[in-house]
Amino acid sequence: MSEVCVVDSIMGTGKTRWAIQYMNEHPEENVLFVTPFLDECERIKAEVNHTVYIPTVKSQDHMKLDDVAELLAAGKDIASTHALFRRYDDRCRTAIRQNEYVLFLDETLSAVEEYKLSRKDDIRSLKEHQDIVVEPDGMLKWTGDELDTSYNEIRTVAKNHCLFEVNSTFYVWQFPPDI
């Protein structure tokens, strides 16, 4: 079982400073620092005394999620935002396990929240075209093609096992417990 250390203290008491010190003292460990803010990622990169990568968009065909998956697979130290962390997929989960990452989660992350659709008929349309099915536990499972469409976000969330339907009218995003 993995060890969990919770540092709960008010803002300005040195929690991030402590994490930076830990990273500097343990360069042999694979570290993933996740924060809500990109400027905090930059701070980690600047203040840790070895290379820390911030995932970037490399090209139109190589997005941040692709970059972070490659960095994790290579066992690189990474500073990532909450927004990107929420999108980590099976490639990322596998690499985190294989490379035994130490996770620093700066600020709390919601475990469950309402998933707001950009258009109210998106899920109905996806069901009609059999691109998505509802599992018995309410989880939406992507069964459609991997085409670049306006449904990319729904596809990503469904493929990450994070999207659930409640009473056929309400949708919930759940943080993947296996992360």
mmCIF file of C-alpha atoms in Angstrom:
data_model
loop_
_atom_site.group_PDB
_atom_site.id
_atom_site.type_symbol
_atom_site.label_atom_id
_atom_site.label_comp_id
_atom_site.label_asym_id
_atom_site.label_seq_id
_atom_site.Cartn_x
_atom_site.Cartn_y
_atom_site.Cartn_z
ATOM 1 C CA MET A 1 0.000 0.000 0.000
ATOM 2 C CA SER A 2 1.189 3.512 -0.781
ATOM 3 C CA GLU A 3 2.015 5.932 1.991
ATOM 4 C CA VAL A 4 -0.143 9.043 2.201
ATOM 5 C CA CYS A 5 0.969 12.226 3.919
ATOM 6 C CA VAL A 6 -1.553 15.040 4.263
ATOM 7 C CA VAL A 7 -0.237 18.524 4.957
ATOM 8 C CA ASP A 8 -3.179 20.724 5.893
ATOM 9 C CA SER A 9 -2.347 24.279 6.800
ATOM 10 C CA ILE A 10 -3.484 27.776 5.944
ATOM 11 C CA MET A 11 -2.127 29.638 2.947
ATOM 12 C CA GLY A 12 1.347 31.089 3.349
ATOM 13 C CA THR A 13 2.643 28.583 5.894
ATOM 14 C CA GLY A 14 5.190 26.938 3.581
ATOM 15 C CA LYS A 15 3.456 23.869 2.158
ATOM 16 C CA THR A 16 4.784 24.425 -1.363
ATOM 17 C CA ARG A 17 8.208 25.384 0.008
ATOM 18 C CA TRP A 18 8.214 22.049 1.876
ATOM 19 C CA ALA A 19 7.307 20.171 -1.354
ATOM 20 C CA ILE A 20 10.126 21.931 -3.245
ATOM 21 C CA GLN A 21 12.575 21.054 -0.472
ATOM 22 C CA TYR A 22 11.418 17.422 -0.603
ATOM 23 C CA MET A 23 11.912 17.302 -4.387
ATOM 24 C CA ASN A 24 15.385 18.838 -4.062
ATOM 25 C CA GLU A 25 16.356 16.310 -1.382
ATOM 26 C CA HIS A 26 14.989 13.298 -3.315
ATOM 27 C CA PRO A 27 16.041 13.744 -6.964
ATOM 28 C CA GLU A 28 15.963 9.957 -7.461
ATOM 29 C CA GLU A 29 12.181 9.856 -7.004
ATOM 30 C CA ASN A 30 9.750 10.420 -9.862
ATOM 31 C CA VAL A 31 7.603 13.382 -8.882
ATOM 32 C CA LEU A 32 4.285 14.668 -10.172
ATOM 33 C CA PHE A 33 3.298 18.062 -8.725
ATOM 34 C CA VAL A 34 -0.312 19.030 -9.514
ATOM 35 C CA THR A 35 -1.583 22.542 -8.849
ATOM 36 C CA PRO A 36 -4.530 24.657 -10.006
ATOM 37 C CA PHE A 37 -2.256 27.342 -11.447
ATOM 38 C CA LEU A 38 0.201 27.355 -14.333
ATOM 39 C CA ASP A 39 2.321 29.999 -12.576
ATOM 40 C CA GLU A 40 2.804 27.543 -9.688
ATOM 41 C CA CYS A 41 4.016 24.985 -12.257
ATOM 42 C CA GLU A 42 6.549 27.595 -13.392
ATOM 43 C CA ARG A 43 7.589 28.192 -9.766
ATOM 44 C CA ILE A 44 8.204 24.467 -9.230
ATOM 45 C CA LYS A 45 10.208 24.275 -12.453
ATOM 46 C CA ALA A 46 12.315 27.279 -11.431
ATOM 47 C CA GLU A 47 12.941 26.333 -7.802
ATOM 48 C CA VAL A 48 13.584 22.582 -8.023
ATOM 49 C CA ASN A 49 17.286 22.004 -8.623
ATOM 50 C CA HIS A 50 16.808 19.368 -11.321
ATOM 51 C CA THR A 51 14.711 19.350 -14.482
ATOM 52 C CA VAL A 52 10.957 19.526 -14.030
ATOM 53 C CA TYR A 53 8.820 19.448 -17.167
ATOM 54 C CA ILE A 54 5.584 21.303 -17.790
ATOM 55 C CA PRO A 55 3.507 19.542 -20.467
ATOM 56 C CA THR A 56 2.999 21.591 -23.611
ATOM 57 C CA VAL A 57 1.223 21.416 -26.930
ATOM 58 C CA LYS A 58 3.878 20.254 -29.403
ATOM 59 C CA SER A 59 1.705 20.415 -32.520
ATOM 60 C CA GLN A 60 -1.894 20.181 -33.644
ATOM 61 C CA ASP A 61 -1.541 16.389 -33.461
ATOM 62 C CA HIS A 62 0.432 16.301 -30.190
ATOM 63 C CA MET A 63 -1.553 17.906 -27.399
ATOM 64 C CA LYS A 64 -0.679 18.421 -23.697
ATOM 65 C CA LEU A 65 -2.248 15.079 -22.771
ATOM 66 C CA ASP A 66 0.037 13.324 -25.275
ATOM 67 C CA ASP A 67 3.033 15.200 -23.903
ATOM 68 C CA VAL A 68 2.289 14.354 -20.267
ATOM 69 C CA ALA A 69 1.735 10.684 -21.171
ATOM 70 C CA GLU A 70 5.176 10.580 -22.828
ATOM 71 C CA LEU A 71 6.840 12.408 -19.926
ATOM 72 C CA LEU A 72 5.264 10.032 -17.395
ATOM 73 C CA ALA A 73 6.295 6.989 -19.441
ATOM 74 C CA ALA A 74 9.867 8.314 -19.498
ATOM 75 C CA GLY A 75 9.852 8.812 -15.702
ATOM 76 C CA LYS A 76 10.346 12.584 -15.886
ATOM 77 C CA ASP A 77 9.493 14.959 -13.049
ATOM 78 C CA ILE A 78 6.403 16.940 -13.985
ATOM 79 C CA ALA A 79 4.472 19.994 -12.818
ATOM 80 C CA SER A 80 0.901 19.833 -14.125
ATOM 81 C CA THR A 81 -2.327 21.748 -13.653
ATOM 82 C CA HIS A 82 -5.495 20.363 -12.101
ATOM 83 C CA ALA A 83 -7.251 20.840 -15.452
ATOM 84 C CA LEU A 84 -4.793 18.564 -17.236
ATOM 85 C CA PHE A 85 -4.646 16.088 -14.334
ATOM 86 C CA ARG A 86 -8.422 15.628 -14.610
ATOM 87 C CA ARG A 87 -7.910 14.428 -18.195
ATOM 88 C CA TYR A 88 -5.182 11.838 -17.507
ATOM 89 C CA ASP A 89 -6.019 8.668 -19.413
ATOM 90 C CA ASP A 90 -5.011 4.998 -19.312
ATOM 91 C CA ARG A 91 -1.566 5.822 -20.740
ATOM 92 C CA CYS A 92 -0.950 8.201 -17.834
ATOM 93 C CA ARG A 93 -2.356 5.856 -15.193
ATOM 94 C CA THR A 94 -0.159 3.007 -16.419
ATOM 95 C CA ALA A 95 2.984 5.162 -16.466
ATOM 96 C CA ILE A 96 2.283 6.569 -12.977
ATOM 97 C CA ARG A 97 2.051 3.029 -11.603
ATOM 98 C CA GLN A 98 5.029 1.665 -13.523
ATOM 99 C CA ASN A 99 7.315 4.535 -12.551
ATOM 100 C CA GLU A 100 6.075 4.746 -8.945
ATOM 101 C CA TYR A 101 5.453 8.482 -8.916
ATOM 102 C CA VAL A 102 5.289 10.560 -5.756
ATOM 103 C CA LEU A 103 2.229 12.796 -6.120
ATOM 104 C CA PHE A 104 2.021 16.282 -4.655
ATOM 105 C CA LEU A 105 -1.543 17.539 -4.949
ATOM 106 C CA ASP A 106 -1.545 21.274 -4.279
ATOM 107 C CA GLU A 107 -5.021 22.388 -3.211
ATOM 108 C CA THR A 108 -8.018 20.098 -3.133
ATOM 109 C CA LEU A 109 -9.503 18.613 -6.244
ATOM 110 C CA SER A 110 -13.221 17.918 -6.523
ATOM 111 C CA ALA A 111 -13.961 14.205 -6.567
ATOM 112 C CA VAL A 112 -17.480 14.564 -7.990
ATOM 113 C CA GLU A 113 -19.187 17.461 -9.718
ATOM 114 C CA GLU A 114 -21.931 18.189 -12.197
ATOM 115 C CA TYR A 115 -20.857 17.694 -15.807
ATOM 116 C CA LYS A 116 -22.314 20.515 -17.837
ATOM 117 C CA LEU A 117 -23.040 19.740 -21.464
ATOM 118 C CA SER A 118 -22.362 22.465 -23.990
ATOM 119 C CA ARG A 119 -25.551 21.448 -25.800
ATOM 120 C CA LYS A 120 -28.399 19.711 -23.968
ATOM 121 C CA ASP A 121 -29.016 17.142 -26.727
ATOM 122 C CA ASP A 122 -25.403 15.925 -27.060
ATOM 123 C CA ILE A 123 -25.828 12.738 -25.023
ATOM 124 C CA ARG A 124 -29.211 11.926 -26.598
ATOM 125 C CA SER A 125 -27.677 12.261 -30.047
ATOM 126 C CA LEU A 126 -24.644 10.152 -29.120
ATOM 127 C CA LYS A 127 -26.943 7.435 -27.742
ATOM 128 C CA GLU A 128 -29.092 7.447 -30.882
ATOM 129 C CA HIS A 129 -25.998 7.004 -33.059
ATOM 130 C CA GLN A 130 -24.683 4.325 -30.664
ATOM 131 C CA ASP A 131 -21.504 6.290 -29.981
ATOM 132 C CA ILE A 132 -22.141 6.043 -26.252
ATOM 133 C CA VAL A 133 -23.932 3.512 -24.053
ATOM 134 C CA VAL A 134 -25.034 3.672 -20.427
ATOM 135 C CA GLU A 135 -23.622 0.884 -18.265
ATOM 136 C CA PRO A 136 -25.803 -0.589 -15.454
ATOM 137 C CA ASP A 137 -24.000 1.589 -12.859
ATOM 138 C CA GLY A 138 -24.785 4.721 -14.906
ATOM 139 C CA MET A 139 -21.290 5.117 -16.344
ATOM 140 C CA LEU A 140 -21.265 6.337 -19.928
ATOM 141 C CA LYS A 141 -19.024 4.193 -22.124
ATOM 142 C CA TRP A 142 -17.698 5.490 -25.431
ATOM 143 C CA THR A 143 -18.340 3.031 -28.281
ATOM 144 C CA GLY A 144 -18.043 5.398 -31.242
ATOM 145 C CA ASP A 145 -15.250 6.227 -33.632
ATOM 146 C CA GLU A 146 -12.121 8.171 -32.755
ATOM 147 C CA LEU A 147 -12.899 11.005 -35.165
ATOM 148 C CA ASP A 148 -12.144 14.639 -34.377
ATOM 149 C CA THR A 149 -15.629 16.029 -33.714
ATOM 150 C CA SER A 150 -17.455 18.453 -31.462
ATOM 151 C CA TYR A 151 -17.872 15.521 -29.061
ATOM 152 C CA ASN A 152 -14.130 15.180 -28.306
ATOM 153 C CA GLU A 153 -14.480 16.326 -24.687
ATOM 154 C CA ILE A 154 -17.368 13.950 -23.970
ATOM 155 C CA ARG A 155 -15.432 11.133 -25.644
ATOM 156 C CA THR A 156 -12.334 11.830 -23.525
ATOM 157 C CA VAL A 157 -14.278 11.960 -20.253
ATOM 158 C CA ALA A 158 -16.277 8.817 -21.112
ATOM 159 C CA LYS A 159 -13.170 6.889 -22.174
ATOM 160 C CA ASN A 160 -11.543 7.833 -18.874
ATOM 161 C CA HIS A 161 -14.485 6.207 -17.039
ATOM 162 C CA CYS A 162 -15.432 9.530 -15.434
ATOM 163 C CA LEU A 163 -18.860 10.366 -16.865
ATOM 164 C CA PHE A 164 -22.069 9.114 -15.229
ATOM 165 C CA GLU A 165 -25.751 9.584 -15.976
ATOM 166 C CA VAL A 166 -28.253 10.088 -13.169
ATOM 167 C CA ASN A 167 -31.977 9.580 -13.880
ATOM 168 C CA SER A 168 -31.386 10.026 -17.630
ATOM 169 C CA THR A 169 -31.258 13.802 -17.161
ATOM 170 C CA PHE A 170 -28.283 14.739 -15.009
ATOM 171 C CA TYR A 171 -24.607 14.052 -15.692
ATOM 172 C CA VAL A 172 -21.807 13.774 -13.170
ATOM 173 C CA TRP A 173 -18.051 13.815 -13.605
ATOM 174 C CA GLN A 174 -16.210 11.620 -11.100
ATOM 175 C CA PHE A 175 -12.483 11.789 -10.536
ATOM 176 C CA PRO A 176 -11.082 8.387 -11.511
ATOM 177 C CA PRO A 177 -10.299 6.567 -8.238
ATOM 178 C CA ASP A 178 -7.444 4.593 -9.815
ATOM 179 C CA ILE A 179 -5.444 7.800 -10.318
#
